[in-house]
Each structure stands twice: as structure tokens, then as C-alpha cells.
Short mmCIF file of N, CA and C in Angstrom, two decimals:
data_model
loop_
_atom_site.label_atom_id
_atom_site.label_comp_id
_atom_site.label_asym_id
_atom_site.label_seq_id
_atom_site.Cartn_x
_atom_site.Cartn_y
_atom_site.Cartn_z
N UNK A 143 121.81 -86.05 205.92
CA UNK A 143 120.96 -86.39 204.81
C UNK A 143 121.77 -86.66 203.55
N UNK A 144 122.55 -86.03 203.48
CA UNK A 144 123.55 -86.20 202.02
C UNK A 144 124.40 -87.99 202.44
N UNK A 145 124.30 -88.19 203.54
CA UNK A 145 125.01 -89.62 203.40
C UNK A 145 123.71 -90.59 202.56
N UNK A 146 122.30 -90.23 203.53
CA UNK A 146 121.37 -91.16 203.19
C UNK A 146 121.46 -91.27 201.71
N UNK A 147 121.19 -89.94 200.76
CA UNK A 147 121.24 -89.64 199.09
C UNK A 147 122.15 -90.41 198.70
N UNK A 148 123.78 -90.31 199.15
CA UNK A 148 124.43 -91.16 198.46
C UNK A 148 124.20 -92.67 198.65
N UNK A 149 124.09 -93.11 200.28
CA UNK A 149 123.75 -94.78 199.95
C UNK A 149 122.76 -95.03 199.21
N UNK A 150 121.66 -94.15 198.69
CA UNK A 150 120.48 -94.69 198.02
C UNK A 150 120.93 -94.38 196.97
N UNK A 151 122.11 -93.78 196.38
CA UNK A 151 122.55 -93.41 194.91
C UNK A 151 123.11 -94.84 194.66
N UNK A 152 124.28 -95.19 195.39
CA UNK A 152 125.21 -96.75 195.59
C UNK A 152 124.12 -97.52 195.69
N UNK A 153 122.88 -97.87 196.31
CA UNK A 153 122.01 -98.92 196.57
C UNK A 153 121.52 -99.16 194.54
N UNK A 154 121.42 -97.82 194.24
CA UNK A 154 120.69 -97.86 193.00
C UNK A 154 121.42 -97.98 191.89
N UNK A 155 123.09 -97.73 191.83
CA UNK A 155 123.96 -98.06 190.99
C UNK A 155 123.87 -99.76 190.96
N UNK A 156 124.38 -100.55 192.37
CA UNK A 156 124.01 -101.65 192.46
C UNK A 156 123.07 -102.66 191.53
N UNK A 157 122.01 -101.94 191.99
CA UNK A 157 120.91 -102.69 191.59
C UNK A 157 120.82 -102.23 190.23
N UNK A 158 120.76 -101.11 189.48
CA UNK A 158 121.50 -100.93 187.79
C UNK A 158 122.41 -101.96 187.26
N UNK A 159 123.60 -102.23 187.74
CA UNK A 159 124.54 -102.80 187.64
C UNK A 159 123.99 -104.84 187.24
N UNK A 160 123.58 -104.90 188.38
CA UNK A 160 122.95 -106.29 188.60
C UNK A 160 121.64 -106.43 187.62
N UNK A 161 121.04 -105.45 187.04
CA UNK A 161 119.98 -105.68 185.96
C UNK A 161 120.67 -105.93 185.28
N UNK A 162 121.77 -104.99 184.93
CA UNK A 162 122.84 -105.13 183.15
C UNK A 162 123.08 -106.57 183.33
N UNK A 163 123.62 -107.12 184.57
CA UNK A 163 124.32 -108.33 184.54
C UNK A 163 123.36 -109.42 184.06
N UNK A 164 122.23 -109.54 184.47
CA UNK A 164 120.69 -110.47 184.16
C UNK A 164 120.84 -110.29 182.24
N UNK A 165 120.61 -108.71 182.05
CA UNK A 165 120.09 -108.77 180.63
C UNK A 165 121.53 -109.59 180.26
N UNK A 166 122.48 -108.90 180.32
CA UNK A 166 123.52 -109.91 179.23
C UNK A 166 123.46 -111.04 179.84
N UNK A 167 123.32 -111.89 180.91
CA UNK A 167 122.81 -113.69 180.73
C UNK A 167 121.86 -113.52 180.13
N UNK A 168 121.11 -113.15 179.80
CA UNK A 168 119.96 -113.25 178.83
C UNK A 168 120.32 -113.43 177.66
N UNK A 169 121.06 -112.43 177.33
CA UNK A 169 121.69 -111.92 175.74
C UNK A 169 122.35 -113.75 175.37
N UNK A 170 123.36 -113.65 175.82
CA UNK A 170 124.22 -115.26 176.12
C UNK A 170 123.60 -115.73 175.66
N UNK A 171 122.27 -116.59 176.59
CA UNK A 171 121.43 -117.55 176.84
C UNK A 171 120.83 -117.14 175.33
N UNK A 172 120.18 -116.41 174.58
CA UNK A 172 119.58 -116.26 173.98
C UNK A 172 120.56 -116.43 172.20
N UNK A 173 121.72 -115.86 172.41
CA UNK A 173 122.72 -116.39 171.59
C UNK A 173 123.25 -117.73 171.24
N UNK A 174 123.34 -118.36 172.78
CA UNK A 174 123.37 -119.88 172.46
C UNK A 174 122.30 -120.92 171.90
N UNK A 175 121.15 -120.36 172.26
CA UNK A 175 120.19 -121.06 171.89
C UNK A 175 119.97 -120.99 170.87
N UNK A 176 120.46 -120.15 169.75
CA UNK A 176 120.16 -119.51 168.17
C UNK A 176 121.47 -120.92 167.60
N UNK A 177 122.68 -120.09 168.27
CA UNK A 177 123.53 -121.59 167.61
C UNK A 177 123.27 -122.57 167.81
N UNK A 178 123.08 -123.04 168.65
CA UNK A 178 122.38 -124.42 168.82
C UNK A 178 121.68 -124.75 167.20
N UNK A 179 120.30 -124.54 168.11
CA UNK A 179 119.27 -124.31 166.83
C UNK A 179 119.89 -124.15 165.53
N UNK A 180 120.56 -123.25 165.24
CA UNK A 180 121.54 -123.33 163.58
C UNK A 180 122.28 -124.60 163.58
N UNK A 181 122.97 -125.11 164.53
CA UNK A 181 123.62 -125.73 164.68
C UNK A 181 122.96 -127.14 163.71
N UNK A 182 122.04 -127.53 164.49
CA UNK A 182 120.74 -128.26 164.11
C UNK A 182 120.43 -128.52 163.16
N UNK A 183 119.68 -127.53 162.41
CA UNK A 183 119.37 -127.07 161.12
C UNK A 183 119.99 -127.43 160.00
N UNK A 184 121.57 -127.02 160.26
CA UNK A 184 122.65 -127.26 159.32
C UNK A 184 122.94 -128.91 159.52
N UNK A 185 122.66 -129.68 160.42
CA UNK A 185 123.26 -130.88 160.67
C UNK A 185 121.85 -131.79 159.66
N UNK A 186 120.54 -130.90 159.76
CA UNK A 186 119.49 -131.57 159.14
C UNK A 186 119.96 -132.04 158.23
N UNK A 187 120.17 -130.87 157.16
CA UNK A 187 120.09 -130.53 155.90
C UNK A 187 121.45 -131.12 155.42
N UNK A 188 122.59 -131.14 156.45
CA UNK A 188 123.83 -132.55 155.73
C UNK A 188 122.59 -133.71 155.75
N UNK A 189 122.42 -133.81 156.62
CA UNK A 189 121.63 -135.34 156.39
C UNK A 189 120.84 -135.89 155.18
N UNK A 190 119.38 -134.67 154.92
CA UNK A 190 118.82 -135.27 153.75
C UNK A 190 119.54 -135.23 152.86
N UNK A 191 120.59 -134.32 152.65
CA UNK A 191 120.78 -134.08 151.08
C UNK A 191 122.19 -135.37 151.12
N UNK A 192 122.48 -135.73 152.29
CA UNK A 192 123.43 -137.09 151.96
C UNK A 192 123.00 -138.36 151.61
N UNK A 193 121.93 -138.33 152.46
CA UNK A 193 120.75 -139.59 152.33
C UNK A 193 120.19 -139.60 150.94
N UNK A 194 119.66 -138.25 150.33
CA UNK A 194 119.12 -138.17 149.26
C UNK A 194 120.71 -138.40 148.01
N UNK A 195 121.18 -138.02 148.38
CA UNK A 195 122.69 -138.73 147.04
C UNK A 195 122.89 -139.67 147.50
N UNK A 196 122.98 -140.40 148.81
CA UNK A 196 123.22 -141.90 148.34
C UNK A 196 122.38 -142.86 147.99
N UNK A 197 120.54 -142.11 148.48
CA UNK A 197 120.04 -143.09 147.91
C UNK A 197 119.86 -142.64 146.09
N UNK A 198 120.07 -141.87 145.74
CA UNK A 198 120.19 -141.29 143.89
C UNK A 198 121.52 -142.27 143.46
N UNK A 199 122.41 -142.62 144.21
CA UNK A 199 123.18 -143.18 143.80
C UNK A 199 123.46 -144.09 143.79
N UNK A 200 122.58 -145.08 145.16
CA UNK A 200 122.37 -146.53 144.34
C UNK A 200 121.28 -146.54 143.74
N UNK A 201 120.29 -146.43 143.73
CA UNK A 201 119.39 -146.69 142.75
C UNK A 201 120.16 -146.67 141.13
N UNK A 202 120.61 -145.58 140.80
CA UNK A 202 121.20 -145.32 139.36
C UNK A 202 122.35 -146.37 139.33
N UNK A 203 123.09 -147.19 140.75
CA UNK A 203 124.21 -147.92 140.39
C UNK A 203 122.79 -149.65 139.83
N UNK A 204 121.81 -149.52 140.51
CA UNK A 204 121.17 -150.14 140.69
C UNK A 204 120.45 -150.77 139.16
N UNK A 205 120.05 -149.59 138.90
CA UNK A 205 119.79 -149.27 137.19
C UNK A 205 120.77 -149.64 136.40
N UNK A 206 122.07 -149.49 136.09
CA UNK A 206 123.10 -149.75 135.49
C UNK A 206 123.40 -150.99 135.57
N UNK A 207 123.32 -151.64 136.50
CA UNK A 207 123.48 -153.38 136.82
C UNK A 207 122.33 -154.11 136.31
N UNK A 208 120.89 -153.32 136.36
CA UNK A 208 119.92 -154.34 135.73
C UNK A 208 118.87 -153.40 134.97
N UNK A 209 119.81 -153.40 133.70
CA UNK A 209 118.98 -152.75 132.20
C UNK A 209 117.73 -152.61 132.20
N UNK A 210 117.00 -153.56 132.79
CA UNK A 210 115.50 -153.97 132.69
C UNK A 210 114.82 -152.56 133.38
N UNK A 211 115.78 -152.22 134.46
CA UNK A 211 114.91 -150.95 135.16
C UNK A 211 114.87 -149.65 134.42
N UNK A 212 115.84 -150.08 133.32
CA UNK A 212 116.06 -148.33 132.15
C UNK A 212 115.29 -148.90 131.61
N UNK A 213 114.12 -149.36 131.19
CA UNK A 213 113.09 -149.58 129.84
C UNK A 213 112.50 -148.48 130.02
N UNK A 214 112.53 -147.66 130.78
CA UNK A 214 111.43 -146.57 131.05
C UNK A 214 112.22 -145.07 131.48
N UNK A 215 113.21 -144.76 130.56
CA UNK A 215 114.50 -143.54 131.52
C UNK A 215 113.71 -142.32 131.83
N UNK A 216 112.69 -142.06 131.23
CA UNK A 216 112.12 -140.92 131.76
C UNK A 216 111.08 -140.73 133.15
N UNK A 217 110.45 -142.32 133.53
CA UNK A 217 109.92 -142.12 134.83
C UNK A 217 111.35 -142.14 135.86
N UNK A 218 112.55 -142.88 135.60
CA UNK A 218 113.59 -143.13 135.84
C UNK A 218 114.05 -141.52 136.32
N UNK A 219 114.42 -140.57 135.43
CA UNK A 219 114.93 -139.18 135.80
C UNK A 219 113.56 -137.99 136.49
N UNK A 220 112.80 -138.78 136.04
CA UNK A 220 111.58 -137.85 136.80
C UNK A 220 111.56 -137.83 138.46
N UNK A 221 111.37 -139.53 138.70
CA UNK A 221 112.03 -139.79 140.07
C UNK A 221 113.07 -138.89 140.64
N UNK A 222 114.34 -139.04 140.16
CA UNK A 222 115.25 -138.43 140.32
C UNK A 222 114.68 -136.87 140.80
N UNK A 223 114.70 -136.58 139.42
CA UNK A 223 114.19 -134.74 139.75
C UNK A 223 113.45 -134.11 140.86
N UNK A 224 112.03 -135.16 141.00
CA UNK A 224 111.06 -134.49 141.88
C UNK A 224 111.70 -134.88 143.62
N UNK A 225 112.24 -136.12 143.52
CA UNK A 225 112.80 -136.16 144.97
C UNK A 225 113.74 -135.30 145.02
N UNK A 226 114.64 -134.93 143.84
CA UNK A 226 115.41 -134.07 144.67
C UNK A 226 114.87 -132.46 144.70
N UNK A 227 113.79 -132.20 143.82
CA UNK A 227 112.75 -131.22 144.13
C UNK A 227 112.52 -130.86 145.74
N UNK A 228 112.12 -131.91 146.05
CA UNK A 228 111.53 -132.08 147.26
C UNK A 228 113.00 -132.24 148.55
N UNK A 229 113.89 -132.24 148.20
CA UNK A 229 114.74 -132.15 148.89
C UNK A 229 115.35 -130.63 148.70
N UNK A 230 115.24 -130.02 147.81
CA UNK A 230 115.78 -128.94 147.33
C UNK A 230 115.12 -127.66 148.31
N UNK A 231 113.48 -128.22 148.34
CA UNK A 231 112.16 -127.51 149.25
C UNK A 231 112.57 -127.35 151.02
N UNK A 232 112.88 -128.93 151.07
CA UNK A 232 112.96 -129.28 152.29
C UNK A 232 114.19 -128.38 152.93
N UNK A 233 115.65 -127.65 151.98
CA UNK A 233 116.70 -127.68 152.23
C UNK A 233 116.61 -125.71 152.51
N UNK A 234 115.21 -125.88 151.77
CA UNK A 234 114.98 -124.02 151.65
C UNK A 234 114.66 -123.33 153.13
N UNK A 235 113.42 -124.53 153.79
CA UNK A 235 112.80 -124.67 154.42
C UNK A 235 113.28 -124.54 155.93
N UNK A 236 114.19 -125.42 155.96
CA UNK A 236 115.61 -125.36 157.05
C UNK A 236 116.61 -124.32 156.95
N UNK A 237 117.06 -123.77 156.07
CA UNK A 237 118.11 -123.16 156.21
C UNK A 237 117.75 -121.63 157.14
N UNK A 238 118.97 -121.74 157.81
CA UNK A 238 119.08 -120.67 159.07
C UNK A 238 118.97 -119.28 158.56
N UNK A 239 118.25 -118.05 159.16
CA UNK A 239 118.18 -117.40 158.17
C UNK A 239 118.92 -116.47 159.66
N UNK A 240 119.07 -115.09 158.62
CA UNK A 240 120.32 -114.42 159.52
C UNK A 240 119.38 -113.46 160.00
N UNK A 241 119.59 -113.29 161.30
CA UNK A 241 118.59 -112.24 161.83
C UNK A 241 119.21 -111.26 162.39
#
């Protein structure tokens, strides 16, 4: 009887053993998928806020070449502001938060 106890002790270390092994692929799997995802996130947020300065920056090269569009500098910087408001939102919105 003491052999049976121990193979069912070894059967059950085993099978202990082989759960741990599942949870940490899990753990992994569940780690990679976070970087990823950050990964992502961060690649968004280069994007608008590059898109959003180059398009701030021709427009204003745009402005500077034809005076006619400064008759008005304050709808001119308002533009400015609220898009980049709204990019500022968008950039809050995305960012990866640390868990």
C-alpha cells in the first residue's frame, strides 16, 4: 500500500507541476498581449500627434505664403488650439496605463 500512496503522491506532483506549467503560458500569453496592445497604443498616438503637427504646420506655412488667410488670426489660432485640444483628448484617451 505505501507504493500505491507514493505513485498517487508522483501522479499528483505531476499533475501540480503541469498546472504551474499552463498558468505561466497563460501568464506569457497574457503579458504579450498587454505589449502588444501598448505597443499599439503608443504607435497611435505617434501618429495623430505627427499628423496633427504636420498638418499645424502646413497650414501656418500655408498662411504665411498667402496673407489673405491671416485677415482673421484669431479664428486662425482657435483652429489651431481646439484641434490640438482634441488631439491632446484623443492622446489622454490612448495612453497605456500601468496596471
Amino acid at each position: 500500500m505505501a507504493q500505491e500512496r507514493t505513485h498517487e503522491q508522483v501522479l499528483a506532483e505531476e499533475q501540480q507541476r503541469h498546472l504551474h506549467e499552463i498558468a505561466e503560458a497563460k501568464n506569457v500569453s497574457l503579458l504579450r498581449a498587454k505589449l502588444i496592445q501598448q505597443s499599439a497604443r503608443i504607435g497611435l498616438i505617434f501618429s495623430i500627434v505627427a499628423t496633427w503637427l504636420f498638418q499645424t504646420g502646413y497650414v501656418t506655412i500655408k498662411a504665411v505664403n498667402h496673407p489673405e488667410i491671416l485677415t482673421d488670426v484669431e479664428k486662425f489660432t482657435a483652429l489651431i488650439l481646439i484641434t490640438g485640444g482634441l488631439v491632446a483628448v484623443l492622446v489622454m484617451k490612448l495612453w497605456p496605463e500601468n496596471e
